Amino acid sequence: MNQKEFALPSPLTEVQHSCLKGKNIRLFIKRDDLIHPDISGNKWRKLQLNIEQAIQRGNDTILTFGGAHSNHIAATAAAGNKFGLKTIGIIRGEEADLENPTLGYAREQGMLIHRISRTEFREIGDWNYIESLRQKFGSFYLIPQGGANFYGVQGCMEIIKELPFVADRIFVGCGTGTTLSGLALANKAISHIYGVSALKGGAFLRDEVSANVKKVINDFETEAFLMEKICILDQYHFGGYARISGELIAFMQQFYQETGIKTDPVYTSKAAWALIDFAEANPPTEPEKWVLIHTGGLQGIPAMEQREGMKIYPDC
Ligand SMILES: *Cc1c(COP(=O)(O)O)cnc(C)c1O
């Protein structure tokens, strides 16, 4: 695979934020948002090895799943186009708007969009259901929703391996927990890692990560050490998945003004908020290095702006 145009290892930017002043914290942002203009953030981390597998196994088509505004759908469509693979996106909800920014973009990239009902979507983890898709679409390489398989986890291990120092604390936004699982596995059992749930009821993330770690490590002592370093913060969903508030938008705008870095409204903005909140409640007594993983997701901003009828970043 020719991957020259991917900015890897992704840059690490040190930033100043007024809320962290005098708190013994140096804040660094791992810029996975800069990996690629169309296949950004943790989506490329999760796709990379899957695409390699698809090509090596001789598949010419990738099939995957997602919601109507899914960053994973947009990224898979772009990656398929780039590496000469056909892509099929099975989308949750028959009413999903084919012209919305994400699905419109995915179709432009050549993805075949197939919308199914929410009831049918609940079956996507079922073997028989996948077989029925093979009857319908022919053979394909399957990538689960959100890129949540072992190749996805393995790709995300690179994020922490690329850090030039051992961070004291790492914050990351979570949906499926795949990225967090990669961080947990590649942790040298030193960094405290905070998974900030984008969904209401994010406690499931701990089981998800623990199961992924168990499968790979196969050693309960090491698993326990690694899991001790994982903390799920599930009170920063702002009402639920993809919900936002005026306060959150104001925070994103201030964060952009102070650091020059845009965050997305669904994941990284909430993770950044959680980090600042955590710093205010728990300022370290010794100097510490904290890392916020910018998992990307900026492609979702236009759709959010459309939905909310406002501009998040009005000056650009
Ligand atoms: C998909 C996504 C996540 C969630 O990643 P998981 O591995 O599913 O937990 C986080 N941030 C952004 C920007 C995303 O697009």
CSV table of C-alpha atoms and ligand atoms in Angstrom, one decimal:
chain,number,residue,atom,x,y,z
A,1,MET,CA,0.0,0.0,0.0
A,2,ASN,CA,1.3,3.4,-0.9
A,3,GLN,CA,0.7,5.5,2.2
A,4,LYS,CA,3.0,8.4,1.6
A,5,GLU,CA,0.3,10.9,1.8
A,6,PHE,CA,-0.7,9.8,5.3
A,7,ALA,CA,0.8,12.0,8.0
A,8,LEU,CA,2.2,9.2,10.2
A,9,PRO,CA,3.4,9.2,12.9
A,10,SER,CA,0.8,11.9,13.5
A,11,PRO,CA,2.1,15.2,14.9
A,12,LEU,CA,2.1,16.0,18.6
A,13,THR,CA,1.3,19.6,19.4
A,14,GLU,CA,1.9,21.2,22.8
A,15,VAL,CA,-0.8,23.8,23.6
A,16,GLN,CA,-1.6,26.3,26.3
A,17,HIS,CA,-5.1,26.6,27.7
A,18,SER,CA,-6.1,29.2,30.3
A,19,CYS,CA,-7.9,26.7,32.4
A,20,LEU,CA,-4.7,24.8,32.9
A,21,LYS,CA,-2.6,27.7,34.0
A,22,GLY,CA,-0.6,27.1,37.2
A,23,LYS,CA,-1.7,23.5,37.4
A,24,ASN,CA,1.5,21.6,36.9
A,25,ILE,CA,0.2,20.2,33.6
A,26,ARG,CA,1.8,20.3,30.2
A,27,LEU,CA,-0.9,19.5,27.6
A,28,PHE,CA,-0.1,17.8,24.3
A,29,ILE,CA,-2.5,17.0,21.6
A,30,LYS,CA,-1.9,13.9,19.4
A,31,ARG,CA,-3.0,15.2,16.1
A,32,ASP,CA,-4.7,12.2,14.5
A,33,ASP,CA,-7.0,14.7,12.9
A,34,LEU,CA,-4.2,15.6,10.6
A,35,ILE,CA,-3.5,12.0,9.4
A,36,HIS,CA,-5.4,12.5,6.1
A,37,PRO,CA,-7.9,15.2,4.9
A,38,ASP,CA,-10.5,12.6,4.0
A,39,ILE,CA,-9.7,9.5,6.1
A,40,SER,CA,-8.9,11.3,9.4
A,41,GLY,CA,-8.2,10.3,12.9
A,42,ASN,CA,-8.8,7.0,14.5
A,43,LYS,CA,-10.8,5.9,11.5
A,44,TRP,CA,-7.6,5.4,9.5
A,45,ARG,CA,-6.0,3.7,12.4
A,46,LYS,CA,-8.9,1.2,12.4
A,47,LEU,CA,-9.1,0.9,8.6
A,48,GLN,CA,-5.5,0.5,7.7
A,49,LEU,CA,-4.9,-3.1,8.6
A,50,ASN,CA,-8.4,-4.1,7.6
A,51,ILE,CA,-7.8,-2.7,4.1
A,52,GLU,CA,-4.5,-4.5,3.9
A,53,GLN,CA,-6.3,-7.7,4.8
A,54,ALA,CA,-9.0,-7.2,2.2
A,55,ILE,CA,-6.4,-6.7,-0.5
A,56,GLN,CA,-4.2,-9.6,0.6
A,57,ARG,CA,-7.2,-11.9,0.7
A,58,GLY,CA,-8.1,-10.9,-2.8
A,59,ASN,CA,-11.4,-9.2,-2.0
A,60,ASP,CA,-12.4,-6.4,-4.3
A,61,THR,CA,-15.2,-5.1,-2.0
A,62,ILE,CA,-15.5,-4.0,1.6
A,63,LEU,CA,-18.9,-4.0,3.4
A,64,THR,CA,-19.4,-2.1,6.6
A,65,PHE,CA,-22.1,-0.5,8.8
A,66,GLY,CA,-22.9,2.8,10.3
A,67,GLY,CA,-25.4,5.6,11.1
A,68,ALA,CA,-26.4,8.3,8.7
A,69,HIS,CA,-23.6,10.7,9.9
A,70,SER,CA,-21.0,8.1,10.6
A,71,ASN,CA,-17.3,9.2,10.4
A,72,HIS,CA,-16.5,5.6,9.8
A,73,ILE,CA,-18.8,5.4,6.7
A,74,ALA,CA,-17.2,8.5,5.2
A,75,ALA,CA,-13.7,7.3,5.9
A,76,THR,CA,-14.3,3.8,4.6
A,77,ALA,CA,-15.8,5.2,1.4
A,78,ALA,CA,-12.8,7.5,0.9
A,79,ALA,CA,-10.3,4.7,1.7
A,80,GLY,CA,-12.0,2.2,-0.6
A,81,ASN,CA,-11.9,4.8,-3.4
A,82,LYS,CA,-8.2,5.5,-2.8
A,83,PHE,CA,-7.1,1.8,-2.7
A,84,GLY,CA,-9.3,0.6,-5.6
A,85,LEU,CA,-11.8,-1.3,-3.5
A,86,LYS,CA,-15.6,-1.1,-4.0
A,87,THR,CA,-17.4,-0.2,-0.8
A,88,ILE,CA,-20.9,-1.0,0.5
A,89,GLY,CA,-22.3,0.9,3.4
A,90,ILE,CA,-25.3,-0.6,5.3
A,91,ILE,CA,-26.9,2.4,7.0
A,92,ARG,CA,-29.2,2.4,10.0
A,93,GLY,CA,-32.6,3.8,9.3
A,94,GLU,CA,-34.6,3.6,6.0
A,95,GLU,CA,-35.2,7.3,6.3
A,96,ALA,CA,-31.5,8.3,6.3
A,97,ASP,CA,-31.0,11.2,4.0
A,98,LEU,CA,-28.8,10.2,1.0
A,99,GLU,CA,-28.0,13.8,0.4
A,100,ASN,CA,-26.7,14.6,3.9
A,101,PRO,CA,-23.0,15.7,4.0
A,102,THR,CA,-21.8,12.3,5.1
A,103,LEU,CA,-23.8,10.0,2.9
A,104,GLY,CA,-23.6,12.5,0.0
A,105,TYR,CA,-19.8,12.4,0.3
A,106,ALA,CA,-19.7,8.6,0.7
A,107,ARG,CA,-21.7,8.2,-2.5
A,108,GLU,CA,-19.4,10.6,-4.3
A,109,GLN,CA,-16.6,8.4,-3.3
A,110,GLY,CA,-18.4,5.5,-5.0
A,111,MET,CA,-19.9,3.8,-1.9
A,112,LEU,CA,-23.1,1.9,-2.6
A,113,ILE,CA,-25.5,2.9,0.2
A,114,HIS,CA,-28.1,0.4,1.4
A,115,ARG,CA,-30.4,1.7,4.1
A,116,ILE,CA,-32.1,-0.8,6.4
A,117,SER,CA,-34.6,-0.4,9.3
A,118,ARG,CA,-33.5,0.1,12.8
A,119,THR,CA,-34.9,-3.4,13.6
A,120,GLU,CA,-33.0,-5.0,10.9
A,121,PHE,CA,-29.9,-3.1,12.0
A,122,ARG,CA,-29.9,-4.9,15.3
A,123,GLU,CA,-29.1,-8.1,13.5
A,124,ILE,CA,-25.8,-6.9,12.0
A,125,GLY,CA,-23.7,-8.9,14.5
A,126,ASP,CA,-25.5,-12.1,13.4
A,127,TRP,CA,-23.8,-14.7,11.2
A,128,ASN,CA,-27.0,-15.6,9.3
A,129,TYR,CA,-27.6,-12.0,8.6
A,130,ILE,CA,-24.2,-11.5,7.2
A,131,GLU,CA,-24.8,-14.6,5.0
A,132,SER,CA,-28.0,-13.0,3.7
A,133,LEU,CA,-25.9,-9.9,2.8
A,134,ARG,CA,-23.5,-12.2,0.9
A,135,GLN,CA,-26.5,-13.6,-1.1
A,136,LYS,CA,-27.5,-10.1,-1.9
A,137,PHE,CA,-24.2,-8.4,-2.7
A,138,GLY,CA,-21.8,-11.2,-3.5
A,139,SER,CA,-18.5,-11.7,-1.7
A,140,PHE,CA,-17.0,-9.0,0.4
A,141,TYR,CA,-14.5,-8.3,3.2
A,142,LEU,CA,-16.5,-7.4,6.3
A,143,ILE,CA,-15.6,-4.6,8.6
A,144,PRO,CA,-17.8,-4.3,11.7
A,145,GLN,CA,-19.5,-1.0,12.6
A,146,GLY,CA,-16.9,1.6,13.7
A,147,GLY,CA,-14.0,-0.7,12.6
A,148,ALA,CA,-14.4,-2.6,15.9
A,149,ASN,CA,-12.4,-5.7,15.2
A,150,PHE,CA,-8.9,-7.0,16.1
A,151,TYR,CA,-7.3,-5.2,13.2
A,152,GLY,CA,-8.9,-2.0,14.4
A,153,VAL,CA,-7.6,-2.5,17.9
A,154,GLN,CA,-4.1,-3.3,16.6
A,155,GLY,CA,-4.1,-0.2,14.4
A,156,CYS,CA,-4.9,2.0,17.4
A,157,MET,CA,-2.0,0.5,19.4
A,158,GLU,CA,0.2,2.6,17.2
A,159,ILE,CA,-1.2,5.9,18.7
A,160,ILE,CA,0.4,5.3,22.0
A,161,LYS,CA,3.6,3.8,20.6
A,162,GLU,CA,4.1,7.0,18.6
A,163,LEU,CA,4.3,9.2,21.7
A,164,PRO,CA,7.9,10.3,22.3
A,165,PHE,CA,7.4,10.1,26.1
A,166,VAL,CA,5.4,8.1,28.6
A,167,ALA,CA,2.4,10.4,29.3
A,168,ASP,CA,1.1,10.6,32.8
A,169,ARG,CA,-2.5,10.9,31.7
A,170,ILE,CA,-4.2,10.3,28.3
A,171,PHE,CA,-7.7,11.3,27.4
A,172,VAL,CA,-9.7,9.9,24.4
A,173,GLY,CA,-13.3,10.1,23.2
A,174,CYS,CA,-15.0,6.7,22.9
A,175,GLY,CA,-17.8,5.2,20.8
A,176,THR,CA,-17.2,1.5,20.5
A,177,GLY,CA,-14.1,1.5,22.7
A,178,THR,CA,-11.9,0.1,20.0
A,179,THR,CA,-9.5,3.0,20.2
A,180,LEU,CA,-9.4,2.8,23.9
A,181,SER,CA,-8.7,-0.9,23.7
A,182,GLY,CA,-5.7,-0.2,21.5
A,183,LEU,CA,-4.4,2.4,24.0
A,184,ALA,CA,-4.9,0.0,26.9
A,185,LEU,CA,-3.0,-2.8,25.2
A,186,ALA,CA,0.0,-0.7,24.1
A,187,ASN,CA,0.2,1.1,27.5
A,188,LYS,CA,3.4,0.4,29.4
A,189,ALA,CA,1.1,0.1,32.5
A,190,ILE,CA,2.2,3.6,33.5
A,191,SER,CA,-0.1,6.1,31.8
A,192,HIS,CA,-3.6,6.6,33.3
A,193,ILE,CA,-6.0,6.4,30.4
A,194,TYR,CA,-9.4,8.1,30.5
A,195,GLY,CA,-12.0,7.0,28.1
A,196,VAL,CA,-14.7,9.7,27.7
A,197,SER,CA,-17.9,8.2,26.6
A,198,ALA,CA,-19.8,9.9,23.7
A,199,LEU,CA,-22.8,7.8,24.6
A,200,LYS,CA,-25.1,7.8,27.5
A,201,GLY,CA,-24.5,4.7,29.7
A,202,GLY,CA,-20.9,4.4,28.8
A,203,ALA,CA,-20.1,1.9,31.6
A,204,PHE,CA,-20.2,-0.9,29.0
A,205,LEU,CA,-17.0,0.5,27.6
A,206,ARG,CA,-15.0,-1.0,30.5
A,207,ASP,CA,-16.3,-4.5,29.7
A,208,GLU,CA,-15.6,-3.9,26.0
A,209,VAL,CA,-12.0,-2.9,26.7
A,210,SER,CA,-11.5,-5.7,29.2
A,211,ALA,CA,-12.8,-8.3,26.8
A,212,ASN,CA,-10.5,-7.0,24.0
A,213,VAL,CA,-7.5,-6.9,26.3
A,214,LYS,CA,-8.2,-10.4,27.6
A,215,LYS,CA,-8.4,-11.8,24.1
A,216,VAL,CA,-5.0,-10.5,23.2
A,217,ILE,CA,-3.1,-10.7,26.5
A,218,ASN,CA,-4.4,-14.1,27.7
A,219,ASP,CA,-2.9,-13.5,31.1
A,220,PHE,CA,-5.2,-12.3,33.9
A,221,GLU,CA,-2.5,-10.6,35.9
A,222,THR,CA,-1.3,-8.4,33.1
A,223,GLU,CA,-4.9,-7.8,32.1
A,224,ALA,CA,-5.6,-6.6,35.7
A,225,PHE,CA,-2.5,-4.3,35.6
A,226,LEU,CA,-3.6,-2.8,32.3
A,227,MET,CA,-7.2,-2.4,33.3
A,228,GLU,CA,-6.3,-0.7,36.5
A,229,LYS,CA,-5.0,2.2,34.4
A,230,ILE,CA,-8.3,2.5,32.5
A,231,CYS,CA,-10.9,4.9,33.8
A,232,ILE,CA,-14.2,5.4,32.0
A,233,LEU,CA,-15.6,8.9,32.3
A,234,ASP,CA,-19.3,8.6,31.4
A,235,GLN,CA,-20.7,11.9,32.6
A,236,TYR,CA,-19.6,14.0,29.6
A,237,HIS,CA,-22.1,12.9,26.9
A,238,PHE,CA,-24.1,16.2,27.1
A,239,GLY,CA,-27.4,14.3,27.0
A,240,GLY,CA,-26.4,11.5,24.7
A,241,TYR,CA,-24.7,10.6,21.5
A,242,ALA,CA,-24.2,13.6,19.2
A,243,ARG,CA,-26.1,15.9,21.6
A,244,ILE,CA,-24.6,19.3,22.0
A,245,SER,CA,-25.3,22.4,24.1
A,246,GLY,CA,-24.6,26.1,23.8
A,247,GLU,CA,-22.0,25.6,26.6
A,248,LEU,CA,-20.2,22.9,24.6
A,249,ILE,CA,-20.1,25.1,21.5
A,250,ALA,CA,-18.8,28.0,23.5
A,251,PHE,CA,-16.1,25.7,24.9
A,252,MET,CA,-15.2,24.5,21.4
A,253,GLN,CA,-14.9,28.0,20.2
A,254,GLN,CA,-12.7,29.1,23.2
A,255,PHE,CA,-10.6,26.0,22.8
A,256,TYR,CA,-10.0,26.8,19.1
A,257,GLN,CA,-9.2,30.4,20.0
A,258,GLU,CA,-6.7,29.5,22.6
A,259,THR,CA,-5.0,26.5,20.9
A,260,GLY,CA,-5.7,27.0,17.2
A,261,ILE,CA,-7.1,23.5,17.1
A,262,LYS,CA,-10.7,22.6,16.0
A,263,THR,CA,-12.4,19.8,17.8
A,264,ASP,CA,-15.4,17.8,16.6
A,265,PRO,CA,-18.8,18.2,18.4
A,266,VAL,CA,-19.3,14.4,19.0
A,267,TYR,CA,-16.1,13.1,20.5
A,268,THR,CA,-13.0,15.2,20.9
A,269,SER,CA,-14.7,18.3,22.2
A,270,LYS,CA,-16.3,16.3,25.0
A,271,ALA,CA,-13.0,14.5,25.8
A,272,ALA,CA,-11.3,18.0,26.0
A,273,TRP,CA,-14.0,19.2,28.3
A,274,ALA,CA,-13.6,16.1,30.5
A,275,LEU,CA,-9.8,16.7,30.6
A,276,ILE,CA,-10.2,20.3,31.7
A,277,ASP,CA,-12.8,19.3,34.3
A,278,PHE,CA,-10.5,16.6,35.6
A,279,ALA,CA,-7.6,19.0,35.8
A,280,GLU,CA,-9.7,21.5,37.8
A,281,ALA,CA,-10.8,18.8,40.3
A,282,ASN,CA,-7.5,17.0,40.4
A,283,PRO,CA,-4.5,19.3,39.8
A,284,PRO,CA,-1.3,17.2,40.1
A,285,THR,CA,1.1,17.9,42.9
A,286,GLU,CA,4.1,17.1,40.7
A,287,PRO,CA,4.6,18.3,37.1
A,288,GLU,CA,2.8,16.0,34.7
A,289,LYS,CA,2.4,15.5,30.9
A,290,TRP,CA,-1.1,15.0,29.7
A,291,VAL,CA,-2.1,14.0,26.2
A,292,LEU,CA,-5.4,14.5,24.5
A,293,ILE,CA,-5.9,12.2,21.5
A,294,HIS,CA,-7.6,14.2,18.7
A,295,THR,CA,-9.4,11.4,17.1
A,296,GLY,CA,-10.5,13.5,14.1
A,297,GLY,CA,-14.2,13.7,13.1
A,298,LEU,CA,-14.2,17.2,11.7
A,299,GLN,CA,-16.1,15.9,8.6
A,300,GLY,CA,-19.2,15.7,10.9
A,301,ILE,CA,-19.2,19.5,11.6
A,302,PRO,CA,-21.3,20.6,8.5
A,303,ALA,CA,-24.0,18.1,9.3
A,304,MET,CA,-24.1,19.2,12.9
A,305,GLU,CA,-24.2,22.8,11.8
A,306,GLN,CA,-27.1,22.0,9.4
A,307,ARG,CA,-29.0,20.2,12.1
A,308,GLU,CA,-28.5,23.0,14.7
A,309,GLY,CA,-29.0,25.8,12.2
A,310,MET,CA,-25.8,27.6,13.3
A,311,LYS,CA,-22.1,27.8,12.7
A,312,ILE,CA,-19.7,26.3,15.2
A,313,TYR,CA,-16.7,28.0,13.8
A,314,PRO,CA,-18.2,31.1,12.2
A,315,ASP,CA,-14.9,32.8,11.2
A,316,CYS,CA,-13.8,30.1,8.8
B,1,LIG,C1,-15.4,7.0,15.7
B,1,LIG,C2,-14.8,8.1,16.5
B,1,LIG,C3,-14.5,7.9,17.9
B,1,LIG,C4,-14.8,6.6,18.6
B,1,LIG,O1,-13.8,5.6,18.4
B,1,LIG,P1,-14.1,4.2,19.0
B,1,LIG,O2,-12.9,3.4,18.6
B,1,LIG,O3,-15.3,3.6,18.3
B,1,LIG,O4,-14.3,4.3,20.5
B,1,LIG,C5,-13.8,8.9,18.5
B,1,LIG,N1,-13.6,10.1,17.9
B,1,LIG,C6,-13.9,10.3,16.7
B,1,LIG,C7,-13.6,11.7,16.1
B,1,LIG,C8,-14.5,9.3,15.9
B,1,LIG,O5,-14.9,9.6,14.6
